[in-house]
Short mmCIF file of C-alpha atoms in Angstrom, two decimals:
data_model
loop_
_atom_site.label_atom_id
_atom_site.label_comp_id
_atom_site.label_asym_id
_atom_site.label_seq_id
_atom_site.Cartn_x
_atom_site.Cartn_y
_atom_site.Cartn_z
CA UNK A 266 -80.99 99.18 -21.90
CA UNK A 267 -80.34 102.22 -19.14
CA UNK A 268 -79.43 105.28 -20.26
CA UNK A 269 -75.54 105.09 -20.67
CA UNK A 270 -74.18 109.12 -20.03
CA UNK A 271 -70.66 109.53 -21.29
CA UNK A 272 -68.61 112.18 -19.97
CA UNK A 273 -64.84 112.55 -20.72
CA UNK A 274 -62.12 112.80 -18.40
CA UNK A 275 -61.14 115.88 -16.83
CA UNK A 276 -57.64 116.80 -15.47
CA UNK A 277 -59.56 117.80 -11.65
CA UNK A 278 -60.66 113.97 -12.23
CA UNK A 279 -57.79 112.95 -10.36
CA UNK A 280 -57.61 115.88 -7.36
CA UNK A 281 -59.01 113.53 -4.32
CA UNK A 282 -56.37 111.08 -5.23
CA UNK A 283 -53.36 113.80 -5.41
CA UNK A 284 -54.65 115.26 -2.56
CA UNK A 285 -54.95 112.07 -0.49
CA UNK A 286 -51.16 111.34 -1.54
CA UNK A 287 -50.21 114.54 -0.73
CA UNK A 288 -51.16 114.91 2.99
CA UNK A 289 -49.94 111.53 3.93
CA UNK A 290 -46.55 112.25 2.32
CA UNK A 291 -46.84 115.95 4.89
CA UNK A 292 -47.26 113.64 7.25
CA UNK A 293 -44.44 111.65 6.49
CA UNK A 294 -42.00 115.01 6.28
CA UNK A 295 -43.14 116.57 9.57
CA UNK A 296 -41.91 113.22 11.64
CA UNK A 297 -46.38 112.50 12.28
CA UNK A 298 -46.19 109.55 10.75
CA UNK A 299 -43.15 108.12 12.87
CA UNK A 300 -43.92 108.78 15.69
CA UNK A 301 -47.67 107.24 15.34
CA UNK A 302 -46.35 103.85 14.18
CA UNK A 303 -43.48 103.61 15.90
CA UNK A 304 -46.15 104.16 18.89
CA UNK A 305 -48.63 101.70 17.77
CA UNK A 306 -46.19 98.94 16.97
CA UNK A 307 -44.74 99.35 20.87
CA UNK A 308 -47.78 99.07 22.42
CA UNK A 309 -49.46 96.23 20.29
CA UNK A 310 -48.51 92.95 18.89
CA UNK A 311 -48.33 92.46 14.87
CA UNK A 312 -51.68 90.42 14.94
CA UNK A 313 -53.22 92.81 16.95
CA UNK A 314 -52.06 95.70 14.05
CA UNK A 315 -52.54 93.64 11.01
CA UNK A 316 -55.90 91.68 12.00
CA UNK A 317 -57.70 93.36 14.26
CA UNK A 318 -57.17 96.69 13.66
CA UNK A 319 -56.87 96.58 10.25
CA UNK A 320 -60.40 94.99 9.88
CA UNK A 321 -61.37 97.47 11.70
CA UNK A 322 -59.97 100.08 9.12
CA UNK A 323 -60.94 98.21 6.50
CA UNK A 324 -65.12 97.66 7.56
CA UNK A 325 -65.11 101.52 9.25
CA UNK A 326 -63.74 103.31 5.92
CA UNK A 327 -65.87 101.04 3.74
CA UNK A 328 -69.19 101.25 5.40
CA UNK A 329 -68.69 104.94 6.26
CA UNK A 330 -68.28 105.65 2.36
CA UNK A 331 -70.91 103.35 1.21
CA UNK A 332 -72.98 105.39 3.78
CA UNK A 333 -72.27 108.58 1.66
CA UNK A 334 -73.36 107.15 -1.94
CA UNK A 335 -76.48 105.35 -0.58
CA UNK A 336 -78.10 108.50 1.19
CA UNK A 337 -77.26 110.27 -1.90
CA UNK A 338 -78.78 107.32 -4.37
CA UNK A 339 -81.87 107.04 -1.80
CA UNK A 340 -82.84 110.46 -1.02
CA UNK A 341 -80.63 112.57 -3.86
CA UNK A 342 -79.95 115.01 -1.26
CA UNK A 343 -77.86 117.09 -3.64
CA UNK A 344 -79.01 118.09 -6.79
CA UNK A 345 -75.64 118.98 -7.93
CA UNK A 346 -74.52 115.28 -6.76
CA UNK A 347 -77.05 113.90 -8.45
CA UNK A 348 -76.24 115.10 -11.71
CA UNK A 349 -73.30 113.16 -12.32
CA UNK A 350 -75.10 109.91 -12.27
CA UNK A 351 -73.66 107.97 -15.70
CA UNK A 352 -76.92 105.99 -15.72
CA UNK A 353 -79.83 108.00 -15.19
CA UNK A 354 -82.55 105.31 -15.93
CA UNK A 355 -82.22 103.54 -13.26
CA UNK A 356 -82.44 103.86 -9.27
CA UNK A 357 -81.04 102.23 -6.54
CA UNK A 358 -83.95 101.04 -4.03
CA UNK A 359 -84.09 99.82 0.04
CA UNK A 360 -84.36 96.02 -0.95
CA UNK A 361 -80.98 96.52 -3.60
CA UNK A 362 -79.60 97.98 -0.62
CA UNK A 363 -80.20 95.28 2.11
CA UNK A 364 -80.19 92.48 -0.53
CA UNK A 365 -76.39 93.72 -1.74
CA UNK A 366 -75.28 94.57 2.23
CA UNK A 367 -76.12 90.73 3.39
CA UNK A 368 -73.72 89.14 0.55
CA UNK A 369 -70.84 92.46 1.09
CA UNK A 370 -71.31 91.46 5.06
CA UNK A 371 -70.22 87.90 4.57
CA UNK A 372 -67.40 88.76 1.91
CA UNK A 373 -66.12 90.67 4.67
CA UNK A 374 -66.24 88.44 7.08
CA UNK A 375 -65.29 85.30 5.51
CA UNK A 376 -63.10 86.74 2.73
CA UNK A 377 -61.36 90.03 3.85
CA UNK A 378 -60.52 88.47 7.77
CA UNK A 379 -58.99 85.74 6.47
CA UNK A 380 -57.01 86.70 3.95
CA UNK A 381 -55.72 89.67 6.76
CA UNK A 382 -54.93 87.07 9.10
CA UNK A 383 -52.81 84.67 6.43
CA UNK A 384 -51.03 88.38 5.42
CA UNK A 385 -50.21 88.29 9.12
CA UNK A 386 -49.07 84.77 8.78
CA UNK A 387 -47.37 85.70 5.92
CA UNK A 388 -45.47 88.21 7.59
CA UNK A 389 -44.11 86.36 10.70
CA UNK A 390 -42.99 83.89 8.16
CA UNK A 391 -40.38 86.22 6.28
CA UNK A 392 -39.56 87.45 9.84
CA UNK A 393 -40.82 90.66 9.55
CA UNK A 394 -39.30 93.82 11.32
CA UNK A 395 -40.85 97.15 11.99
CA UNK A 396 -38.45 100.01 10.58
CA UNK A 397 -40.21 103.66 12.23
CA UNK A 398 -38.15 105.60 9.65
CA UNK A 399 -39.18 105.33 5.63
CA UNK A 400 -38.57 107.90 2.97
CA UNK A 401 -40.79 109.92 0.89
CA UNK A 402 -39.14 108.30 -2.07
CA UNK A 403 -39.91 104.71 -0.85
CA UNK A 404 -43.68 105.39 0.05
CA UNK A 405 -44.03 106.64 -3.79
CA UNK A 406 -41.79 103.92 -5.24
CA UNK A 407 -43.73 101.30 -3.08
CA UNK A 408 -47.22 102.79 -4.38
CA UNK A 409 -45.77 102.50 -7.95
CA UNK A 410 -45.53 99.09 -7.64
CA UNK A 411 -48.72 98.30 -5.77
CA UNK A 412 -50.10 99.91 -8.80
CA UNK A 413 -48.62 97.79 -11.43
CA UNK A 414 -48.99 94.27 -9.12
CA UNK A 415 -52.47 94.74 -8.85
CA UNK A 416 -53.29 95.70 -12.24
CA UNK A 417 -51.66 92.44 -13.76
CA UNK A 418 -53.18 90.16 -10.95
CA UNK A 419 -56.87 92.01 -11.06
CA UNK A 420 -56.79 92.08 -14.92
CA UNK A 421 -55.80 88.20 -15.59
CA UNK A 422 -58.18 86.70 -12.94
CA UNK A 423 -61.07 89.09 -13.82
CA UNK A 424 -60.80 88.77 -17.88
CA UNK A 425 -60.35 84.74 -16.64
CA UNK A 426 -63.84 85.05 -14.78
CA UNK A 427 -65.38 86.11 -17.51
CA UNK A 428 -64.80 83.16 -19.51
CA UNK A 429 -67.78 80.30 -20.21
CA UNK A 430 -66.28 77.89 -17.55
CA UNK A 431 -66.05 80.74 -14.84
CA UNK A 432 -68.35 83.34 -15.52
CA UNK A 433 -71.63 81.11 -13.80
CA UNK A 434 -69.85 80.04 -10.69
CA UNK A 435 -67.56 82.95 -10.15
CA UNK A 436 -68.65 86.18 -11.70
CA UNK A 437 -72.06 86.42 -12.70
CA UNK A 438 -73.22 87.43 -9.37
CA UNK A 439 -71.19 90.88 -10.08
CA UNK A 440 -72.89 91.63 -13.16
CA UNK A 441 -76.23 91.35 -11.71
CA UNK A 442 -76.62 95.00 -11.98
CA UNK A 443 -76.59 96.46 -15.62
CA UNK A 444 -75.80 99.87 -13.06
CA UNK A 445 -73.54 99.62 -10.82
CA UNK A 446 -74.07 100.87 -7.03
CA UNK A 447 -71.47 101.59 -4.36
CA UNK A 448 -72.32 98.33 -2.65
CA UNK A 449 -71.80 96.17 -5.75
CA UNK A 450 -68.07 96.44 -5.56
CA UNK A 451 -67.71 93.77 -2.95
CA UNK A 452 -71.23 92.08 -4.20
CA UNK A 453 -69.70 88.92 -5.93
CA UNK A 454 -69.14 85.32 -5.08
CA UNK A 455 -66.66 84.36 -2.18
CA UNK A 456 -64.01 83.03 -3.94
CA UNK A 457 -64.70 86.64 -6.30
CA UNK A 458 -63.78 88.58 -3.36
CA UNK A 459 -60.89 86.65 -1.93
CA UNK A 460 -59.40 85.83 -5.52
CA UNK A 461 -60.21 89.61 -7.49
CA UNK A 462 -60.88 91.86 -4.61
CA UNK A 463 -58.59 91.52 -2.00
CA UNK A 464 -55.46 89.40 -3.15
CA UNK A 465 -54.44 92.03 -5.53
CA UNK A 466 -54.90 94.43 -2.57
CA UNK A 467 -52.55 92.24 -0.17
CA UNK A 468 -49.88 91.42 -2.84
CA UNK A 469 -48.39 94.36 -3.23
CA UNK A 470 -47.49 95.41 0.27
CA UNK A 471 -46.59 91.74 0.62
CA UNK A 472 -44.16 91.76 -2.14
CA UNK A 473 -42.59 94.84 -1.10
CA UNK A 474 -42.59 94.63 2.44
CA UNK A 475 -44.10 98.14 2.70
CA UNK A 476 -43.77 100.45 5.64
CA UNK A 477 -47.21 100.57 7.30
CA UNK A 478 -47.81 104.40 6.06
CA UNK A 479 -47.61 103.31 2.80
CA UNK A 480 -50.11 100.59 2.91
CA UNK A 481 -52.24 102.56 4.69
CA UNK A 482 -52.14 104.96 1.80
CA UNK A 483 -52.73 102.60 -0.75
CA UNK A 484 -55.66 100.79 1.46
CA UNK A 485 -57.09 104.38 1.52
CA UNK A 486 -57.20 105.04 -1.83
CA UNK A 487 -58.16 101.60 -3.21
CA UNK A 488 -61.10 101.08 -0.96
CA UNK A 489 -62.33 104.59 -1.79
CA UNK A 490 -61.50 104.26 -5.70
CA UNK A 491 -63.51 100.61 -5.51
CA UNK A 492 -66.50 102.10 -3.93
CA UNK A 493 -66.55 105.49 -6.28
CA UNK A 494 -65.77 103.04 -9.31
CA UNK A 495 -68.56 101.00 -9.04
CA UNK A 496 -71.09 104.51 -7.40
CA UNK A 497 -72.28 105.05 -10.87
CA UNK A 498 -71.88 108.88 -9.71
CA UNK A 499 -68.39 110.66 -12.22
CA UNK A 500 -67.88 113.06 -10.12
CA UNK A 501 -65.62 116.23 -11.48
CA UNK A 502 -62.93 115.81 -8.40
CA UNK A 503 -62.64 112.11 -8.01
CA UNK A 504 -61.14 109.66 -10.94
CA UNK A 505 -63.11 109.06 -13.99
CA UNK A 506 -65.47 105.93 -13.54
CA UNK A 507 -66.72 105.70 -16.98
CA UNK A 508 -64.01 102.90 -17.55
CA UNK A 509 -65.19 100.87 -15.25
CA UNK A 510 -69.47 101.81 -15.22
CA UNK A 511 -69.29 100.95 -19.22
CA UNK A 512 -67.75 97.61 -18.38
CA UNK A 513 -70.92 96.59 -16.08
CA UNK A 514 -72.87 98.12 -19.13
CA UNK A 515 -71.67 96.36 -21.68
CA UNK A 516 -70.18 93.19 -19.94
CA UNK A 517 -67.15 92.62 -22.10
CA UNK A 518 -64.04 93.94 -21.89
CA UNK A 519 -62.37 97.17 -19.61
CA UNK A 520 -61.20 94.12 -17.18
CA UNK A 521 -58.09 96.51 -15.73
CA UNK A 522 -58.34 99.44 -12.80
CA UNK A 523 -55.29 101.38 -14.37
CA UNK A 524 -56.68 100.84 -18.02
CA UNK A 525 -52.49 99.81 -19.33
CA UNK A 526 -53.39 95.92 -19.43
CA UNK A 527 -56.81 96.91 -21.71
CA UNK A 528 -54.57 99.24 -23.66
CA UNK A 529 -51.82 96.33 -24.39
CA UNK A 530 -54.49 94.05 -25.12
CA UNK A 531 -56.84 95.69 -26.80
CA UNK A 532 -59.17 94.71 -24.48
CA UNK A 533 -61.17 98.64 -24.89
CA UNK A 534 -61.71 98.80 -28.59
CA UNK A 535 -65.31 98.31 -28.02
CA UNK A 536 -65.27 100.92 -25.21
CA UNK A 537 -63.55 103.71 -27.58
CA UNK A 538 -65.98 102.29 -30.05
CA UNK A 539 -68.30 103.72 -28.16
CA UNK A 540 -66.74 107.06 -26.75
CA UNK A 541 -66.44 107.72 -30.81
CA UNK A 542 -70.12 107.02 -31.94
CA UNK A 543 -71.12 109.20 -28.91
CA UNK A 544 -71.76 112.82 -28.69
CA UNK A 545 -69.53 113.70 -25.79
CA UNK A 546 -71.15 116.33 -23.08
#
């Protein structure tokens, strides 16, 4: 077994997040965002701004990330960095890397563009409408919900994919590493990454037929939080990824990203378990 490290939570934990938030929503009150969208959506066509560009978002923020942890897990450039790692034991090598990037590459392509373009689809279908003006109030209310949507929808089909009939043909490929690395958030079976990953992502901007700024936020933030989640790195300024690191350590239960669906079923006793036999640093 690696080396598990526990550290607690800290309130600075959660600053990237608040300060991600936080700008976009300046953005919002200065009139920025507006005038951007209300520029993009007269100069391109829905398919072009859903499909094309937002694969483009979605592969240029993910890769560019990833980039960060893996020069950091390859050459430990930092120390300080460095330090955080949860599991110490183990290390990350070029053939992990390359191995993990071929399998991420065709998630991408054959799970994240398609689900985009039926989103798209989706769209035309309820007749959507672009609105240039949106509300502080409705960017945070929106995110609210994106929150809870995906945490039901990511809890239920992950808990379900660990189960004997599922686990072999769906999940196992996940679990593959004992610890985590930045690429192994999107290193899973196809159907994994279309059914876990990326529907619970879509849903919620679906559901609430968000104004782009605020899906944009909440792309932001998820893609970042899936990456950093599954870095094996707990940094003191980003969200806590214990949670989520002791689930690939232990295998069973933590299913949830907001932790409220483990809380109501008691699906982290053996997780606190833990945190209470362990001498906390």
């Amino acid at each position: 077994m690696s080396e598990f490290i526990y550290t607690k939570t800290r309130p600075l934990n959660y600053s990237f997040n608040i300060l991600v938030i936080f700008l976009f929503q300046i953005m919002s009150y200065n009139g920025y965002a507006d005038i951007f969208w209300e520029n993009l959506f007269s100069k391109y066509s829905l398919f072009n701004i859903v499909v094309i560009k937002g694969f483009f978002f979605y592969m240029s923020l993910f890769w560019l990330i990833s980039s960060l942890y893996l020069l950091l897990d390859i050459f430990k450039f930092s120390k300080y960095l460095y330090s955080f790692k949860v599991q110490l034991a183990t290390e990350i090598t070029i053939s992990d890397i390359i191995k993990a990037s071929k399998i991420v590459l065709r998630n991408q392509l054959f799970g994240v563009l398609p689900v985009l373009y039926l989103y798209y689809k989706l769209l035309t279908k309820i007749d959507f409408s672009f609105n240039p003006k949106h509300t502080i109030f409705e960017d945070m209310k929106n995110f609210f919900w994106f929150c809870i949507i995906e945490e039901i929808w990511f809890y239920t089909f992950h808990r379900l994919a660990h189960h004997k009939y599922f686990y072999k043909h769906v999940h196992k490929m996940h679990h593959e590493y004992k610890a985590p690395f930045c690429l192994t958030a999107q290193y899973c079976s196809l159907i994994e990454q279309i059914v876990i990953n990326i529907t619970p992502l879509m849903l919620g901007p679906l559901i609430m037929q968000s104004h782009p700024h605020a899906i944009l936020m909440w792309f932001l933030l998820s893609i970042v939080s899936a990456l950093h989640s599954h870095s094996d790195y707990n940094f003191p300024f980003m969200a806590s990824v214990m949670f989520h690191d002791f689930h690939h350590y232990n295998y069973k239960g933590n299913y949830g990203v907001f932790v409220f669906m483990d809380k109501l079923f008691n699906t982290d006793k053996e997780y606190n378990k833990f945190k209470e036999n362990y001498k906390k640093i």
